[in-house]
Short mmCIF file of C-alpha atoms in Angstrom, two decimals:
data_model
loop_
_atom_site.label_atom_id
_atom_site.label_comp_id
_atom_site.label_asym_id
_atom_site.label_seq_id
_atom_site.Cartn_x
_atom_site.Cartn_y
_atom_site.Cartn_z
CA UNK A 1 78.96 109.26 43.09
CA UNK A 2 76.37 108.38 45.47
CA UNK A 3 76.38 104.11 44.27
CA UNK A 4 81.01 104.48 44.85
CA UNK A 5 80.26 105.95 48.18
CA UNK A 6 77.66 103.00 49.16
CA UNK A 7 79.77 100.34 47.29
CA UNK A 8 82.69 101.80 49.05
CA UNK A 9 81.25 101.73 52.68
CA UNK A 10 78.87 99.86 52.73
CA UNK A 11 78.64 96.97 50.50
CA UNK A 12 78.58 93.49 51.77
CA UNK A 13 81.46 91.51 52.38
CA UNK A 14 82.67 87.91 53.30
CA UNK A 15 82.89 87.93 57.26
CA UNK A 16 85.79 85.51 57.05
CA UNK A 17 88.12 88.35 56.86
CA UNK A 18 86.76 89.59 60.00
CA UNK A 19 87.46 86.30 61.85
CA UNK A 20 91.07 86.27 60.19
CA UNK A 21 91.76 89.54 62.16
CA UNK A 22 89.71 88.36 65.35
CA UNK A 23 91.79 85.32 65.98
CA UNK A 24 95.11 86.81 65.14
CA UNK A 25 94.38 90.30 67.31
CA UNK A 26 92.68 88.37 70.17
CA UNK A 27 95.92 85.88 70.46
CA UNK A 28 98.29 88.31 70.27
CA UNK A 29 96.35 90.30 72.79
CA UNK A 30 96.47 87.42 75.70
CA UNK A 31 99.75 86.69 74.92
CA UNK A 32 101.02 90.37 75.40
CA UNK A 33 98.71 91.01 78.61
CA UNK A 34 100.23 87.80 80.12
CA UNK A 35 103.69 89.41 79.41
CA UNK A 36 102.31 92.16 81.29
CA UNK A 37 101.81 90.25 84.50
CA UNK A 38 105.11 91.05 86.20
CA UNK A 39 105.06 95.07 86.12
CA UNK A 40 101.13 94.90 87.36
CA UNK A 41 101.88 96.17 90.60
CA UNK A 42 105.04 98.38 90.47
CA UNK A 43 103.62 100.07 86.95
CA UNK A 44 99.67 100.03 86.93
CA UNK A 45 98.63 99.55 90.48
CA UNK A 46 98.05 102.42 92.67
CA UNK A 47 100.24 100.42 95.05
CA UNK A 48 103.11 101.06 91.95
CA UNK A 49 105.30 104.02 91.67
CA UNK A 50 102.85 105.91 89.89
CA UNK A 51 100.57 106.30 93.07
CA UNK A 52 97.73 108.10 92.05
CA UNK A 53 99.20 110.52 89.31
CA UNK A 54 96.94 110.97 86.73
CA UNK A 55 98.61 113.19 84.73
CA UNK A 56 100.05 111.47 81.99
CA UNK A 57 96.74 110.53 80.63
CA UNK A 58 95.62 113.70 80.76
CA UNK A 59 98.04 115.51 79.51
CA UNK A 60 97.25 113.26 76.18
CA UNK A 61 93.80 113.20 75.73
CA UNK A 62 92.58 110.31 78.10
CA UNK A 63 90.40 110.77 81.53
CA UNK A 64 89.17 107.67 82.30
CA UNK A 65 91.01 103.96 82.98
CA UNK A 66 89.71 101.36 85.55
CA UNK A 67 92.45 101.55 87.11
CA UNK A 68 91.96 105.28 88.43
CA UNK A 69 89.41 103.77 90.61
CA UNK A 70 90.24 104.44 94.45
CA UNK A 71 90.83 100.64 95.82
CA UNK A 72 93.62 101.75 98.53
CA UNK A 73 95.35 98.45 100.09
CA UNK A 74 93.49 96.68 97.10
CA UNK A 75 95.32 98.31 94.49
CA UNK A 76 97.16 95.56 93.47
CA UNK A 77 94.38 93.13 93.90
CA UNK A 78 92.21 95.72 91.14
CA UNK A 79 95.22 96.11 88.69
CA UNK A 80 95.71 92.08 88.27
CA UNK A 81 91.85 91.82 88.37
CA UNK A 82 91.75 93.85 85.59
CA UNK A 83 94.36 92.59 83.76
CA UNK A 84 93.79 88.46 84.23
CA UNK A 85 90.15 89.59 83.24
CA UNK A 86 91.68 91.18 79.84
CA UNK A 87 94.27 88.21 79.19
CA UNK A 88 90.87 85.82 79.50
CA UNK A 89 88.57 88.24 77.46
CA UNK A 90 91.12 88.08 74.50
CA UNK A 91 91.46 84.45 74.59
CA UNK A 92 87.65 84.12 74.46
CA UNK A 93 88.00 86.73 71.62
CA UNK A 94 90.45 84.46 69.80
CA UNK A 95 88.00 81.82 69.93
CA UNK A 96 85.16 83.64 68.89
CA UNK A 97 82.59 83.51 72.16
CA UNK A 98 80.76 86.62 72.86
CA UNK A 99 83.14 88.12 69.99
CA UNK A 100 82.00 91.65 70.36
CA UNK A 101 81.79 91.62 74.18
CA UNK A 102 85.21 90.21 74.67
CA UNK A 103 86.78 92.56 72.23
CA UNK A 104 85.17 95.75 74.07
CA UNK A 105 86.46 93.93 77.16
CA UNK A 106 89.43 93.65 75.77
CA UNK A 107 89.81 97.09 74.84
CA UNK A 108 88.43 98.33 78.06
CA UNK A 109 91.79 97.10 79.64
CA UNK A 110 94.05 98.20 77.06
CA UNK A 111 92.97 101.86 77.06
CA UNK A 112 92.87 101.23 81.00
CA UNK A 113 96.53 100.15 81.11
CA UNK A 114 97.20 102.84 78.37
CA UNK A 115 96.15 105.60 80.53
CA UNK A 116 97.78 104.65 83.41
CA UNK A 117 101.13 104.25 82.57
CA UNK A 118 101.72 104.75 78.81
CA UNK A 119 105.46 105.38 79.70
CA UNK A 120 105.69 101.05 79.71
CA UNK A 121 104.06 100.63 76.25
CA UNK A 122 104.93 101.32 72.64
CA UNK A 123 103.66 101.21 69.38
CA UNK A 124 102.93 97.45 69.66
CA UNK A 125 100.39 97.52 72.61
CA UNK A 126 98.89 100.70 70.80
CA UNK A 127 98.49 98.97 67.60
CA UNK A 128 96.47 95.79 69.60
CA UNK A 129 94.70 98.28 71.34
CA UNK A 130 93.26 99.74 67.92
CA UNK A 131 92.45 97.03 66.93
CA UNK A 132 90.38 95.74 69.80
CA UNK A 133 87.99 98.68 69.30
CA UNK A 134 87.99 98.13 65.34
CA UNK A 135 87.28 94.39 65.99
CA UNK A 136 84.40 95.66 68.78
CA UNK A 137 82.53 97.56 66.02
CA UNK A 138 83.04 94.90 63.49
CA UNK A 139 81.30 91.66 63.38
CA UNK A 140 84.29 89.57 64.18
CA UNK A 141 82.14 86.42 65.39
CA UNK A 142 79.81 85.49 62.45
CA UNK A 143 82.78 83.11 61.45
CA UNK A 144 85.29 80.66 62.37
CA UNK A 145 83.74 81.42 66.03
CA UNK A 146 82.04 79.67 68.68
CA UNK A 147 79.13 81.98 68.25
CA UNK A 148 78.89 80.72 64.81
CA UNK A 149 78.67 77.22 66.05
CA UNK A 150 75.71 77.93 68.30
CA UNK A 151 74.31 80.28 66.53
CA UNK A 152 73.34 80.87 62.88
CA UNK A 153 74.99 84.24 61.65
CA UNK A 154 75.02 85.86 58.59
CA UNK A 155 78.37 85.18 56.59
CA UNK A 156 77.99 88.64 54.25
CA UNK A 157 78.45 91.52 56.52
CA UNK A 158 78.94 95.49 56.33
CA UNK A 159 82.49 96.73 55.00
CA UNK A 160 82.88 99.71 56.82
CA UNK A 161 84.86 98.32 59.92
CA UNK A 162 87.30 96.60 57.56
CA UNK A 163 87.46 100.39 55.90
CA UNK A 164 88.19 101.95 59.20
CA UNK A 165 90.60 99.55 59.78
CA UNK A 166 92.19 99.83 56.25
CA UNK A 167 92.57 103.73 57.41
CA UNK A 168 94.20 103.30 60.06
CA UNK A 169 96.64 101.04 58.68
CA UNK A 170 97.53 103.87 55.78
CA UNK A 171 97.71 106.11 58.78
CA UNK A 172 100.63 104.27 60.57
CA UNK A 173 102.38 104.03 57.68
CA UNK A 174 101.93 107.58 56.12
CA UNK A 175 103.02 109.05 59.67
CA UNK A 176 105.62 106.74 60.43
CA UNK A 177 107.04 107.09 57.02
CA UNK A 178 106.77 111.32 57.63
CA UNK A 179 108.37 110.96 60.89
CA UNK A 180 111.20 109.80 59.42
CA UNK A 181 111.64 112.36 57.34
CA UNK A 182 112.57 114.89 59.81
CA UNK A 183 115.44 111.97 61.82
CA UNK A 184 119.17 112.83 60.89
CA UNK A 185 120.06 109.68 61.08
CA UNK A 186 117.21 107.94 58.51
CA UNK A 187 117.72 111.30 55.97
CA UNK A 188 121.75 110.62 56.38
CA UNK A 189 120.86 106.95 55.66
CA UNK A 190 123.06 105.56 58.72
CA UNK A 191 119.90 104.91 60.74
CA UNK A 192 120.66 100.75 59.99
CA UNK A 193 124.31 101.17 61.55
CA UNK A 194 122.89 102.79 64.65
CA UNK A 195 120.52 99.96 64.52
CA UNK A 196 122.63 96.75 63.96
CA UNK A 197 125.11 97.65 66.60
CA UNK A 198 122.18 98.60 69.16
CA UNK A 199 122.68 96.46 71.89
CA UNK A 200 119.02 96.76 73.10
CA UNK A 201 117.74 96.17 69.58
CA UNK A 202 120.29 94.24 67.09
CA UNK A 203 119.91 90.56 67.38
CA UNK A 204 122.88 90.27 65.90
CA UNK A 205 126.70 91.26 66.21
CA UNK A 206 126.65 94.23 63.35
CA UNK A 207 130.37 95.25 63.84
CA UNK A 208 130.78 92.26 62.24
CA UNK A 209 129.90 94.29 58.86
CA UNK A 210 128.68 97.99 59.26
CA UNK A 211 132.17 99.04 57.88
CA UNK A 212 131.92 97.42 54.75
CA UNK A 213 131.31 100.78 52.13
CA UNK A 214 129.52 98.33 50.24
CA UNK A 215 127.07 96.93 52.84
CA UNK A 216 126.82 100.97 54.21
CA UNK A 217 125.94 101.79 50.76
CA UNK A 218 123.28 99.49 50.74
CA UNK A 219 121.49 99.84 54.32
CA UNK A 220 121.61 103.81 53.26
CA UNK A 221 119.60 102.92 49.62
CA UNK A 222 117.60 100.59 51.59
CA UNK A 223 116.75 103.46 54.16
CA UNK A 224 115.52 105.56 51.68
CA UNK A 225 113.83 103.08 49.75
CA UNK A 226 111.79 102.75 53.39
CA UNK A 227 111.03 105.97 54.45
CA UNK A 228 109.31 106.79 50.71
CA UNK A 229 107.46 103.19 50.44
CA UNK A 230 106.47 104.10 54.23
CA UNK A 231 105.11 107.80 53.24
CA UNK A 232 103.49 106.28 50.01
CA UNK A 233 101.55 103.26 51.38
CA UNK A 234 98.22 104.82 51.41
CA UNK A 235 98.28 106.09 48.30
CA UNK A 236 99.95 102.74 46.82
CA UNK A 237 96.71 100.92 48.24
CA UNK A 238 94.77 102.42 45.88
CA UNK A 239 95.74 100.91 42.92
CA UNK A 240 95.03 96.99 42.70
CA UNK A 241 98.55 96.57 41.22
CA UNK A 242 100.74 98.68 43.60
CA UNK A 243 98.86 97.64 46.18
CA UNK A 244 99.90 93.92 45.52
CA UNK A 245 103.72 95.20 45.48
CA UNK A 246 103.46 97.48 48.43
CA UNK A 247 102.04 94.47 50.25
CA UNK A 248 104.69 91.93 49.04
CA UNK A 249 107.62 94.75 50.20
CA UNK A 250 105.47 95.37 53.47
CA UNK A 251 105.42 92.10 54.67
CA UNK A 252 110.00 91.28 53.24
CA UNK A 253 109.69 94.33 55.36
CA UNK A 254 108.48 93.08 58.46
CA UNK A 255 110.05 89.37 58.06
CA UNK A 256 113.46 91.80 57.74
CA UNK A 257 112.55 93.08 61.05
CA UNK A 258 111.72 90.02 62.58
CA UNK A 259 115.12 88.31 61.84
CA UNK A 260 116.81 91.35 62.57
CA UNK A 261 115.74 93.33 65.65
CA UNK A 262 114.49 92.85 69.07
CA UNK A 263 111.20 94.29 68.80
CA UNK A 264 108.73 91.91 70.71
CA UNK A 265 106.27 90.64 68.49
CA UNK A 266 106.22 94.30 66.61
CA UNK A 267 106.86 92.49 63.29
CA UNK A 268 104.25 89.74 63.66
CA UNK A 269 101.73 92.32 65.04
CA UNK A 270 102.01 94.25 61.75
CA UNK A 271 101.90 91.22 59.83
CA UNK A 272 98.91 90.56 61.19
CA UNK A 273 97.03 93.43 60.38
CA UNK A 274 97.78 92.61 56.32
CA UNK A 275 94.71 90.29 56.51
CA UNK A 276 92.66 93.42 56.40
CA UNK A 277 93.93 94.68 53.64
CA UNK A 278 94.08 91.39 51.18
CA UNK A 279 91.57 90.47 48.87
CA UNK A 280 88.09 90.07 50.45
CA UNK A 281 87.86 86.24 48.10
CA UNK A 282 90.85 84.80 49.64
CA UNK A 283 89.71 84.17 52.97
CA UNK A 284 87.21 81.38 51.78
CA UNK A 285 89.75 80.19 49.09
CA UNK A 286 92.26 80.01 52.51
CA UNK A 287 89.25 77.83 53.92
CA UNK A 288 88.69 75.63 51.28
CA UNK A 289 92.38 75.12 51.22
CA UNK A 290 92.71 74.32 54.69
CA UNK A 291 89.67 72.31 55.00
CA UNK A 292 90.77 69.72 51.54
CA UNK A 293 94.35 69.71 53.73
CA UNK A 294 92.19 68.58 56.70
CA UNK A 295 90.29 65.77 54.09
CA UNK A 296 93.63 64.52 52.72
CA UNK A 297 95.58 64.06 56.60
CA UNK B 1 88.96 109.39 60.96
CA UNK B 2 89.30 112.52 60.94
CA UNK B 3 89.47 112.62 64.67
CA UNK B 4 92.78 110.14 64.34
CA UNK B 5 94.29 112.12 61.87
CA UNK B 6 93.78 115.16 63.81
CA UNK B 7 94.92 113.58 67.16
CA UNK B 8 97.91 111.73 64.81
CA UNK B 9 100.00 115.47 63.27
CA UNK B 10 100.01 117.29 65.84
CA UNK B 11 101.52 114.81 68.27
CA UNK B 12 104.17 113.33 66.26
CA UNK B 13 105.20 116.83 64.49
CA UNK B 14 103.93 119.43 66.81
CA UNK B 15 107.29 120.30 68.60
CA UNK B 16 108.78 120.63 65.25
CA UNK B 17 106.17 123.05 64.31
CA UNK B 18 106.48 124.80 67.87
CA UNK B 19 110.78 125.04 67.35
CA UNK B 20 109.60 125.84 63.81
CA UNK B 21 112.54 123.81 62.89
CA UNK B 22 112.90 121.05 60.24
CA UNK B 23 109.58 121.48 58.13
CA UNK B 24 108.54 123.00 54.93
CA UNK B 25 106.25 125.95 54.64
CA UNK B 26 103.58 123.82 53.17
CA UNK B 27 104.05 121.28 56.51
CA UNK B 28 103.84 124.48 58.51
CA UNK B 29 100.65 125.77 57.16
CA UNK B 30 99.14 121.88 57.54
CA UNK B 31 100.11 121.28 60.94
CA UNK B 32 98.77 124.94 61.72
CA UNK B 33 95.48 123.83 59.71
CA UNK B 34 94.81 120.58 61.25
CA UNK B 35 95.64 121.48 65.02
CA UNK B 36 92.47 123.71 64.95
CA UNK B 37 91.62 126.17 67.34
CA UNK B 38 91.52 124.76 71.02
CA UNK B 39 88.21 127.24 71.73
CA UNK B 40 86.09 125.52 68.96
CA UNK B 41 83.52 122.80 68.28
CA UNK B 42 85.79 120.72 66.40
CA UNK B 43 88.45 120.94 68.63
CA UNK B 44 86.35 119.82 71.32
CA UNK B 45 84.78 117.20 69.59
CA UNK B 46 87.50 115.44 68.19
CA UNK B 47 89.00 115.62 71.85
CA UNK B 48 85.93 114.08 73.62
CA UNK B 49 86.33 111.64 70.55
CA UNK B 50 89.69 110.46 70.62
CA UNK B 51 89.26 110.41 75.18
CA UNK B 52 86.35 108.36 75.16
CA UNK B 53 87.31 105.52 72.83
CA UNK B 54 91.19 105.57 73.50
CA UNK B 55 92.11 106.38 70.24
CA UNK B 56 95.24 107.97 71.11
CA UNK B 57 97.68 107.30 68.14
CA UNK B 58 100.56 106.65 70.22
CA UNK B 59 103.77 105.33 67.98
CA UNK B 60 106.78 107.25 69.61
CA UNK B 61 105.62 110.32 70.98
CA UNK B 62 106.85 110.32 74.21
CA UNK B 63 110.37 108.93 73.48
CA UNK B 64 111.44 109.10 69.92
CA UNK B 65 113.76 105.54 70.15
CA UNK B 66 116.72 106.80 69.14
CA UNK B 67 119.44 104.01 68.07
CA UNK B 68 122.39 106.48 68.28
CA UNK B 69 122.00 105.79 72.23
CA UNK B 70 121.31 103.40 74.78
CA UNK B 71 120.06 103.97 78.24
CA UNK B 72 119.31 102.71 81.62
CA UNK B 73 118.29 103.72 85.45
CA UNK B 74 119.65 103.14 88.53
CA UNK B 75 118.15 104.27 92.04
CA UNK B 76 120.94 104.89 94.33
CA UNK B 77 121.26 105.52 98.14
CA UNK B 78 124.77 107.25 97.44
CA UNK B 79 126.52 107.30 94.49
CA UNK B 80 130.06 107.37 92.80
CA UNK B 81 131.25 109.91 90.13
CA UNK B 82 134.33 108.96 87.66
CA UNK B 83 134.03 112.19 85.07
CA UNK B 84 137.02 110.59 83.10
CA UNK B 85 135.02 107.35 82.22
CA UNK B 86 131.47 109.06 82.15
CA UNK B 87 130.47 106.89 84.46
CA UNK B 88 128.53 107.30 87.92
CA UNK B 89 127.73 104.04 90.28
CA UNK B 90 126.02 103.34 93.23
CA UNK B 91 128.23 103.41 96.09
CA UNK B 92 125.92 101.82 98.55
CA UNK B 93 123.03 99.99 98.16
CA UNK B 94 121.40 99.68 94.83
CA UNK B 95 117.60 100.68 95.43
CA UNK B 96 116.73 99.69 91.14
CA UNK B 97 118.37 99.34 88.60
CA UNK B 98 118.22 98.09 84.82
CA UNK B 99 121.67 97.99 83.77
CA UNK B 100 122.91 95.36 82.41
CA UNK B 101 126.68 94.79 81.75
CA UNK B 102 126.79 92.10 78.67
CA UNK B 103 126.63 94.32 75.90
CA UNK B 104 128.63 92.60 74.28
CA UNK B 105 126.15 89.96 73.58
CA UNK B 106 123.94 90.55 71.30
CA UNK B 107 120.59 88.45 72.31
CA UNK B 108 118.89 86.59 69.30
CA UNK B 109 115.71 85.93 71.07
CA UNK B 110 115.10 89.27 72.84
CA UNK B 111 115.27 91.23 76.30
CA UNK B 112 113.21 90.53 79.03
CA UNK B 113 114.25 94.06 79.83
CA UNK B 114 112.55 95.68 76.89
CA UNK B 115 109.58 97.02 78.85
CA UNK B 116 111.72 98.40 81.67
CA UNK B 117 114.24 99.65 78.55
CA UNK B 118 111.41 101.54 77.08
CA UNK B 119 110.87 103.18 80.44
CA UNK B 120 114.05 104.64 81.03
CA UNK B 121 113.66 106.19 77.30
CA UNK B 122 110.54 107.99 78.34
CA UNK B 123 111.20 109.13 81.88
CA UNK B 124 115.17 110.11 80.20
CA UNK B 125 113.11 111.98 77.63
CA UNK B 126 110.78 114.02 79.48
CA UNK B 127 112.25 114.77 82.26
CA UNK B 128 109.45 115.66 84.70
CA UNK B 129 110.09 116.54 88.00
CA UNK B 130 107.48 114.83 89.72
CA UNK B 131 107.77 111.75 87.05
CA UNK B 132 111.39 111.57 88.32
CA UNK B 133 110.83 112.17 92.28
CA UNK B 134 107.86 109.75 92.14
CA UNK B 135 109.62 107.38 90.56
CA UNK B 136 112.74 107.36 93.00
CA UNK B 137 110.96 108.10 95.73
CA UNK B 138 109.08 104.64 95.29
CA UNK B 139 112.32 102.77 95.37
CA UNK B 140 113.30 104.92 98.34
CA UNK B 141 111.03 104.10 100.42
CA UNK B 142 111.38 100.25 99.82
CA UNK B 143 114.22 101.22 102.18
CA UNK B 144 114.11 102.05 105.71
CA UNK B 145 116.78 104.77 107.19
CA UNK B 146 117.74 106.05 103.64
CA UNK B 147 117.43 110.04 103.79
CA UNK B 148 118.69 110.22 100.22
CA UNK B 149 118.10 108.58 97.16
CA UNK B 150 119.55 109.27 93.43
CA UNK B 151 118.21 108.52 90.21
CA UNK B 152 120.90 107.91 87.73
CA UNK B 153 120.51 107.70 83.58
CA UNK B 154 123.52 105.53 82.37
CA UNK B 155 123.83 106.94 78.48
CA UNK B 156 125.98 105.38 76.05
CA UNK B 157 126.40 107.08 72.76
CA UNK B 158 127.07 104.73 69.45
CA UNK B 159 129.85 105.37 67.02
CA UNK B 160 130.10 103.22 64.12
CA UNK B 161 132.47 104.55 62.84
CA UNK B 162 135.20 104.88 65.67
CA UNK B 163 136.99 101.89 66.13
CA UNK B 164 139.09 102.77 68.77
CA UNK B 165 135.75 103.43 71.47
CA UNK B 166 134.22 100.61 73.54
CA UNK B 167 131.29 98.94 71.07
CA UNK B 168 128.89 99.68 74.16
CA UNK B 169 129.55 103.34 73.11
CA UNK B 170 131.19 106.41 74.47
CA UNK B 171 129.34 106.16 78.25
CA UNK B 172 128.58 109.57 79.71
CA UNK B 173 125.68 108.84 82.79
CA UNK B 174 124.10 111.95 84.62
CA UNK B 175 122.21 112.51 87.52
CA UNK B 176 119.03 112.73 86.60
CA UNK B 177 116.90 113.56 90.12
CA UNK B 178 117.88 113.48 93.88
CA UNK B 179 114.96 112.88 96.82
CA UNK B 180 115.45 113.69 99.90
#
């Protein structure tokens, strides 16, 4: 028992996998802070509509953001401070300089903007702020990073980041999958009607075929099929073979999305976080791929 | 872990547990289980926990996105009521507002709107007072001489299955919050 809880936690692993999630979270966390830019003042500044109420954060579980801090006619000046400091900490994370610094920094702003006005975000921005703190306790720079370059790092590193991270993935999953479970509309199966007529969300014209019986039919069994691979997922992980299928429908699942609704960069976001949950090996068979590609051009 | 899953239950399901509506005995008894009692260690612990490093599980828990609807916000300095269409519009000057009027369209690439769209779900959703009067109170005062201003929620309910109805849905807008 004692040698499947060390293997489990804290065996060593191949850091690429690490730098796989470093460079995709760190990207996709300047290029959503940048998006950010243009509600800096009216939604996070103390200059913005919020003023100085606090009580959002507090009424779910957070105290503390940098931008709480008194800066009166300043306000603005603090709240794009903070956030041109995040957008240039996560490119620095992407790149791999001062890895664990710039992801703390990273996170520091999105908790920050988090607690300040959470009315603005959604499960996207929560997901990449997750990850920031995963990627701060992990170490995300020993390679494919500039601090690799300069400095010598160990390639084998600890596995219990990556674990906490695998967790938390499960976790999205099991309770998203649950949630839906107690909707009308996904236990009635017309939740994909709703969906491809939704002006806000459809990317395409649905009326076009939600009355088919046959195509209703099918977005109902495909509904279903959802909600119970969603509820599943953590236990599917645990077998080697499932786990290969519930990652194969997983990411049809999020390519679906992708082509389908206007979600931001939802889909790609949770694509991203399949690196942590594919086989430790195929990182550094990805790199010798990708360097004999280099060779050959 | 245990600190997320704690922190996760309770805020996606805990209304349903509170309306005791909509879950199984076996849910009940979890949800009652996990959400500990707020007096002890635990409690307190996972609390200080999840504050400190921001672990706050948020997915949907303030707004539930609901596709049946869509939804947007307009400030007002006065405004214009027409029960028979559901509609209300600003008479005067229009202080903010994120309505669109191309729903027809169906953009491939996205909104830039989806950040003020998800917004107007929240502050719809909750409906605090001081949310609301801070919010148009902001907008107000962008304004000299305006004594009044009205926040409006434009709602439009979907209907697949009714041909006859406008595809932007069956509109039916309220007043959400007057400042004065």
């Amino acid at each position: 028992m004692q040698v499947m809880w060390d293997n489990f936690w804290f065996r060593s692993i191949d850091a690429r996998q690490y730098a796989a999630l470093r460079i995709a979270f760190g990207g996709l966390s300047a290029v959503y802070l940048f998006a950010l830019l243009p509600y800096v003042e009216t939604q996070f500044s103390g200059s913005g509509w919020l003023g100085s109420i606090q009580q959002i954060a507090i009424q779910n579980g957070g105290s503390w953001s940098l931008l709480f801090i008194p800066a009166g006619i300043h306000a603005a000046t603090l709240a794009y401070t903070v956030v041109i400091v995040g957008i240039l900490a996560a490119f620095l994370l992407m790149i791999g300089w001062q890895s664990r610094l710039t992801a703390g920094m990273t996170w520091l702003v999105w908790v920050s903007l988090w607690n300040r006005n959470p009315l603005l975000l959604d499960g996207d921005d929560a997901v990449l702020k997750m990850m920031c703190f995963y990627l701060l306790l992990s170490p995300c720079g020993n390679c494919w990073s500039i601090d690799a370059c300069l400095h010598k790092k160990p390639p084998q590193v600890a596995v219990w980041p990556l674990r906490l991270m695998q967790f938390q993935i499960a976790l999205i999953y099991f309770v998203s999958g649950w949630v839906k479970f107690h909707s009308p509309e996904w236990l009635e199966g017309t939740i994909m009607q709703y969906v491809f007529i939704h002006p806000q969300y459809s990317r395409w014209d649905g009326w076009i075929f939600i009355n088919d019986p046959l195509i209703t039919g099918l977005l109902a069994g495909l509904a279903g099929f959802i909600k119970w691979w969603e509820m599943l997922f953590p236990f599917l992980l645990i077998n080697a073979y499932s786990r290969k299928i519930s990652i194969l429908i997983g990411i049809l699942f999020h390519l679906g999305l992708l082509l389908t609704m206007n979600l931001r960069w939802f889909p790609v976001i949770m694509l991203s976080l399949y690196p942590a949950l594919a086989s430790n090996r195929s990182f550094f068979r990805l790199e010798k791929k990708l360097l004999r590609c280099c060779r050959v051009s | 872990m245990a600190a997320i899953f704690w922190w996760s239950l309770p805020h996606s399901f805990g209304s349903m547990v509170l309306a005791n509506a909509g879950q199984s005995a076996l849910e009940e008894r979890l949800f009652k289980w996990v959400m500990l009692d707020e007096d002890g260690w635990t409690y307190s612990f996972f609390q200080n926990y999840i504050d400190v490093t921001g672990s706050q599980q948020y997915w949907d828990f303030f707004a539930p996105q609901s596709p049946k609807f869509h939804q947007y916000l307009s400030v007002c300095d006065s405004i214009a009521a027409y029960p028979e269409q559901g509609k209300i519009v600003c008479k005067g000057q229009t202080l903010f507002s994120n309505l669109g009027d191309d729903f027809e369209v169906f953009k491939r690439f996205g909104s830039h709107r989806s950040r003020l769209y998800r917004l107007t779900e929240n502050l719809a959703n909750l409906e605090d007072p001081r949310l609301l009067e801070t919010f148009t109170q902001y907008y107000r005062t962008y304004q000299h001489g305006i004594t009044e201003a009205q926040l409006v929620l434009h709602q439009f309910e979907l209907h697949p299955g009714l041909k006859d109805l406008p595809r932007a849905g069956y509109q039916m807008d309220k007043l959400l919050w007057v400042s004065h």
